[in-house]
Amino acid sequence: MFNNVSIGQYFPTDSFVHRLDPRVKLIFVFVFMIAIFFVDSYSILALVGITIILLILMSKVPLKIILRGLKPMRAIIIMTLIFNIFFTPGTQIFPNIKWPQMSYEGLNTGLFMSFRLLLLILGSSLLTLTTSPIRLTDGLESLMSPLKLIKVPTHELAMMMTIALRFIPTLAEEANKIKMAQESRGASFDGKNIIETAKKMLPLMIPLFLNALKRADELAIAMDARCYSGGEHRGKLNPLIYTTVDRLAILVIIIYFGFIISTKYLFNLI
């Protein structure tokens, strides 16, 4: 359960997607997350899905790692589908059955929202799988640099977000170890319903929370021991530089997702 988390993990390899400037990938994810909510047809959603699949193939990240990251989200995707089927009014699938009532409109909406959620997870996972934490921090800081004009600590914010992403798989691994240790002592985490399962997970959350605080304290001590004093006037070993390929990639992203957004208003028949 907990060892199937791909968000926050970095898979090093030499690919076109890995070599892109992290700012380009951050812009892609940001625009992608906005544009996908403007999609209102299966044909356009399929086009976005094909784009994500092509990017995954270009990244050379093994498909099993990508799919492994979807496992923890299965429950959310399934519940999204179920809630829409049972709670969206419309033409009943089984008109002779009074309860539970299931509608064709709910089935259609549930499938569409499930596919949309699936693409969002794949797109966001691709960012962290192809970008190292250091470059991700530099990219975030660079994109937020205009906020320095209003005294926003952009370097500290970028570092906090990157550390949070980086520690997601670490905490998931620790949760899995604690779970196996408690199961070896006879503990059971399987309940008859969601409430009972949540109660049984409480003994797992307490040591995990304490370990998270311990890790945060150790990280603060390590940064202090290395004389870290904030991001002001700090140089970079590998400064970010836009290449011609990066500029072309940004242009393609703007044109492509501009077209995706425009389909909601200009191509309603698609």
Coordinates of C-alpha atoms in Angstrom, one line a residue:
M1 CA 0.0 0.0 0.0
F2 CA 2.6 2.6 1.2
N3 CA 5.4 1.5 -1.1
N4 CA 3.5 2.3 -4.2
V5 CA 4.0 6.1 -4.1
S6 CA 5.7 7.6 -7.1
I7 CA 5.0 11.3 -6.4
G8 CA 8.2 12.8 -5.0
Q9 CA 10.5 10.1 -6.4
Y10 CA 13.1 10.9 -9.0
F11 CA 14.1 8.3 -11.6
P12 CA 17.5 9.3 -13.1
T13 CA 18.0 8.6 -16.8
D14 CA 19.1 10.4 -19.9
S15 CA 16.0 11.5 -21.9
F16 CA 14.6 14.5 -23.7
V17 CA 12.2 15.2 -20.8
H18 CA 14.9 14.9 -18.2
R19 CA 17.1 17.4 -20.0
L20 CA 14.4 20.1 -20.2
D21 CA 14.7 23.1 -18.0
P22 CA 12.7 22.4 -14.7
R23 CA 10.9 25.7 -15.3
V24 CA 9.6 24.4 -18.6
K25 CA 8.2 21.3 -16.8
L26 CA 6.7 23.3 -14.0
I27 CA 5.0 25.6 -16.6
F28 CA 3.7 22.5 -18.4
V29 CA 2.2 21.0 -15.2
F30 CA 0.7 24.3 -14.2
V31 CA -0.9 25.0 -17.6
F32 CA -1.9 21.3 -17.9
M33 CA -3.7 21.3 -14.6
I34 CA -5.7 24.4 -15.7
A35 CA -6.4 23.3 -19.2
I36 CA -7.7 19.8 -18.3
F37 CA -10.6 21.4 -16.4
F38 CA -11.7 23.1 -19.6
V39 CA -12.0 19.8 -21.4
D40 CA -15.6 18.7 -21.7
S41 CA -15.5 15.9 -24.4
Y42 CA -14.0 12.5 -24.5
S43 CA -12.2 13.1 -27.8
I44 CA -10.2 16.1 -26.4
L45 CA -9.6 14.1 -23.2
A46 CA -8.2 11.2 -25.3
L47 CA -6.0 13.7 -27.1
V48 CA -4.6 14.9 -23.8
G49 CA -4.1 11.3 -22.7
I50 CA -2.2 10.5 -25.8
T51 CA 0.1 13.5 -25.1
I52 CA 0.8 12.3 -21.6
I53 CA 1.5 8.8 -22.9
L54 CA 4.0 10.1 -25.5
L55 CA 5.7 12.2 -22.8
I56 CA 6.0 9.1 -20.6
L57 CA 7.6 7.1 -23.5
M58 CA 10.0 10.0 -24.2
S59 CA 11.0 10.2 -20.5
K60 CA 12.2 6.5 -20.6
V61 CA 10.7 6.0 -17.1
P62 CA 9.6 2.4 -16.8
L63 CA 5.9 2.0 -17.2
K64 CA 5.7 -0.2 -14.0
I65 CA 6.9 2.8 -11.9
I66 CA 4.3 5.1 -13.4
L67 CA 1.5 2.5 -12.9
R68 CA 2.7 1.7 -9.4
G69 CA 2.0 5.3 -8.4
L70 CA -1.6 4.9 -9.4
K71 CA -2.3 2.2 -6.9
P72 CA -2.8 4.4 -3.8
M73 CA -5.2 6.5 -5.8
R74 CA -7.5 3.6 -6.8
A75 CA -9.9 4.1 -3.9
I76 CA -10.4 7.8 -4.8
I77 CA -10.9 7.1 -8.5
I78 CA -13.4 4.3 -7.7
M79 CA -15.3 6.4 -5.2
T80 CA -15.5 9.3 -7.7
L81 CA -17.1 6.9 -10.1
I82 CA -19.5 5.4 -7.6
F83 CA -20.6 8.7 -6.1
N84 CA -21.4 10.1 -9.5
I85 CA -23.3 7.0 -10.6
F86 CA -25.6 7.0 -7.5
F87 CA -26.0 10.7 -6.8
T88 CA -26.3 12.3 -10.3
P89 CA -30.0 12.6 -11.4
G90 CA -31.0 11.5 -14.8
T91 CA -32.2 8.5 -16.8
Q92 CA -32.1 5.4 -14.7
I93 CA -30.1 2.4 -15.8
F94 CA -32.4 0.1 -14.0
P95 CA -35.8 1.9 -13.9
N96 CA -37.6 -1.1 -12.1
I97 CA -35.3 -0.8 -9.1
K98 CA -36.2 2.0 -6.7
W99 CA -33.0 1.8 -4.7
P100 CA -30.2 2.2 -5.3
Q101 CA -30.8 4.4 -8.3
M102 CA -28.1 4.6 -11.0
S103 CA -28.2 7.0 -13.9
Y104 CA -26.6 7.0 -17.3
E105 CA -25.7 10.7 -16.8
G106 CA -23.9 9.7 -13.5
L107 CA -22.0 6.9 -15.2
N108 CA -20.9 9.3 -18.0
T109 CA -19.9 12.0 -15.5
G110 CA -18.1 9.5 -13.2
L111 CA -16.1 8.0 -16.1
F112 CA -15.1 11.4 -17.4
M113 CA -14.0 12.7 -14.0
S114 CA -12.1 9.5 -13.2
F115 CA -10.2 9.7 -16.5
R116 CA -9.5 13.4 -15.8
L117 CA -8.2 12.5 -12.3
L118 CA -6.1 9.7 -13.7
L119 CA -4.4 12.1 -16.2
L120 CA -3.8 14.7 -13.4
I121 CA -2.0 12.1 -11.4
L122 CA 0.1 10.9 -14.3
G123 CA 1.1 14.5 -15.3
S124 CA 2.1 15.5 -11.8
S125 CA 4.0 12.3 -11.2
L126 CA 6.0 12.8 -14.4
L127 CA 7.3 16.1 -13.1
T128 CA 9.0 14.7 -10.0
L129 CA 10.1 11.5 -11.7
T130 CA 12.1 13.4 -14.3
T131 CA 13.3 16.4 -12.2
S132 CA 15.8 16.1 -9.3
P133 CA 14.9 17.9 -6.1
I134 CA 17.7 20.4 -6.4
R135 CA 16.7 21.5 -9.9
L136 CA 13.0 21.5 -8.9
T137 CA 13.9 23.9 -6.1
D138 CA 15.8 26.1 -8.4
G139 CA 13.0 26.1 -11.0
L140 CA 10.3 27.0 -8.4
E141 CA 12.5 29.8 -7.0
S142 CA 13.1 31.2 -10.4
L143 CA 9.4 31.2 -11.4
M144 CA 8.5 32.8 -8.1
S145 CA 11.3 35.4 -8.2
P146 CA 8.8 38.3 -9.2
L147 CA 7.3 37.8 -5.7
K148 CA 10.5 39.1 -4.2
L149 CA 9.3 42.6 -5.1
I150 CA 6.6 42.3 -2.4
K151 CA 9.0 40.7 0.1
V152 CA 7.9 37.1 -0.3
P153 CA 10.7 34.6 0.8
T154 CA 10.6 32.7 -2.5
H155 CA 13.7 30.6 -1.8
E156 CA 12.4 29.4 1.5
L157 CA 9.0 28.6 0.0
A158 CA 10.5 26.7 -2.9
M159 CA 12.7 24.7 -0.6
M160 CA 9.8 23.8 1.7
M161 CA 7.7 22.6 -1.2
T162 CA 10.5 20.6 -2.6
I163 CA 11.4 19.0 0.8
A164 CA 7.7 18.1 1.2
L165 CA 7.6 16.4 -2.2
R166 CA 10.9 14.7 -1.5
F167 CA 9.8 13.2 1.8
I168 CA 6.5 11.8 0.5
P169 CA 8.1 8.5 -0.7
T170 CA 10.4 8.5 2.4
L171 CA 7.4 8.7 4.8
A172 CA 5.5 6.1 2.7
E173 CA 8.5 3.7 3.1
E174 CA 8.6 4.3 6.8
A175 CA 4.8 3.7 7.1
N176 CA 5.2 0.4 5.3
K177 CA 8.0 -0.7 7.7
I178 CA 5.9 0.3 10.7
K179 CA 2.9 -1.6 9.3
M180 CA 4.9 -4.8 8.7
A181 CA 6.5 -4.6 12.1
Q182 CA 3.1 -4.3 13.8
E183 CA 1.6 -7.0 11.6
S184 CA 4.5 -9.3 12.7
R185 CA 3.4 -8.7 16.3
G186 CA -0.2 -9.7 15.5
A187 CA -1.7 -6.4 14.6
S188 CA -4.4 -6.3 11.9
F189 CA -5.3 -3.3 9.7
D190 CA -8.2 -4.8 7.8
G191 CA -11.6 -3.6 8.9
K192 CA -15.2 -4.5 7.9
N193 CA -15.8 -0.9 6.9
I194 CA -14.0 2.4 6.3
I195 CA -14.5 3.7 9.9
E196 CA -13.2 0.5 11.5
T197 CA -10.2 0.5 9.1
A198 CA -9.5 4.1 10.0
K199 CA -9.5 3.3 13.7
K200 CA -7.1 0.4 13.2
M201 CA -4.7 2.7 11.3
L202 CA -4.4 5.1 14.3
P203 CA -1.6 3.0 16.0
L204 CA 0.3 3.3 12.7
M205 CA -0.1 7.1 12.4
I206 CA 1.3 7.9 15.8
P207 CA 4.8 6.5 15.3
L208 CA 4.8 7.8 11.7
F209 CA 4.0 11.3 13.0
L210 CA 6.8 11.1 15.6
N211 CA 9.2 9.8 13.0
A212 CA 8.3 12.7 10.7
L213 CA 9.0 15.2 13.6
K214 CA 12.3 13.4 14.3
R215 CA 13.4 13.6 10.6
A216 CA 12.4 17.3 10.4
D217 CA 14.6 18.0 13.5
E218 CA 17.5 16.0 12.0
L219 CA 17.2 17.9 8.7
A220 CA 17.2 21.3 10.5
I221 CA 20.3 20.3 12.5
A222 CA 22.1 19.1 9.4
M223 CA 21.3 22.4 7.5
D224 CA 22.5 24.4 10.5
A225 CA 25.7 22.4 10.7
R226 CA 26.4 23.3 7.1
C227 CA 25.9 27.0 7.9
Y228 CA 22.7 27.3 5.9
S229 CA 21.3 30.7 6.5
G230 CA 18.6 31.3 3.9
G231 CA 18.6 31.9 0.1
E232 CA 19.8 35.5 0.0
H233 CA 23.0 36.1 -2.0
R234 CA 23.5 32.4 -2.4
G235 CA 25.2 31.2 -5.6
K236 CA 24.3 28.1 -7.7
L237 CA 26.6 25.4 -8.8
N238 CA 24.5 24.8 -12.0
P239 CA 22.5 27.9 -12.8
L240 CA 19.4 27.4 -14.9
I241 CA 19.8 28.6 -18.5
Y242 CA 17.0 28.5 -21.1
T243 CA 18.1 26.8 -24.3
T244 CA 16.6 27.1 -27.7
V245 CA 14.8 23.7 -27.1
D246 CA 13.4 25.0 -23.9
R247 CA 12.0 28.2 -25.6
L248 CA 10.5 26.1 -28.3
A249 CA 9.0 23.7 -25.7
I250 CA 7.3 26.7 -23.9
L251 CA 5.9 27.9 -27.2
V252 CA 4.5 24.5 -28.0
I253 CA 3.0 24.2 -24.5
I254 CA 1.2 27.6 -24.9
I255 CA -0.1 26.8 -28.4
Y256 CA -1.2 23.2 -27.5
F257 CA -3.0 24.0 -24.3
G258 CA -4.4 27.2 -25.8
F259 CA -6.0 25.0 -28.4
I260 CA -7.3 22.6 -25.7
I261 CA -8.9 25.4 -23.7
S262 CA -10.4 27.0 -26.9
T263 CA -12.2 23.7 -27.7
K264 CA -14.6 24.4 -24.8
Y265 CA -15.8 27.5 -26.6
L266 CA -15.0 27.2 -30.3
F267 CA -15.5 23.5 -31.0
N268 CA -18.5 22.3 -29.0
L269 CA -19.3 19.7 -31.7
I270 CA -16.0 17.8 -31.1

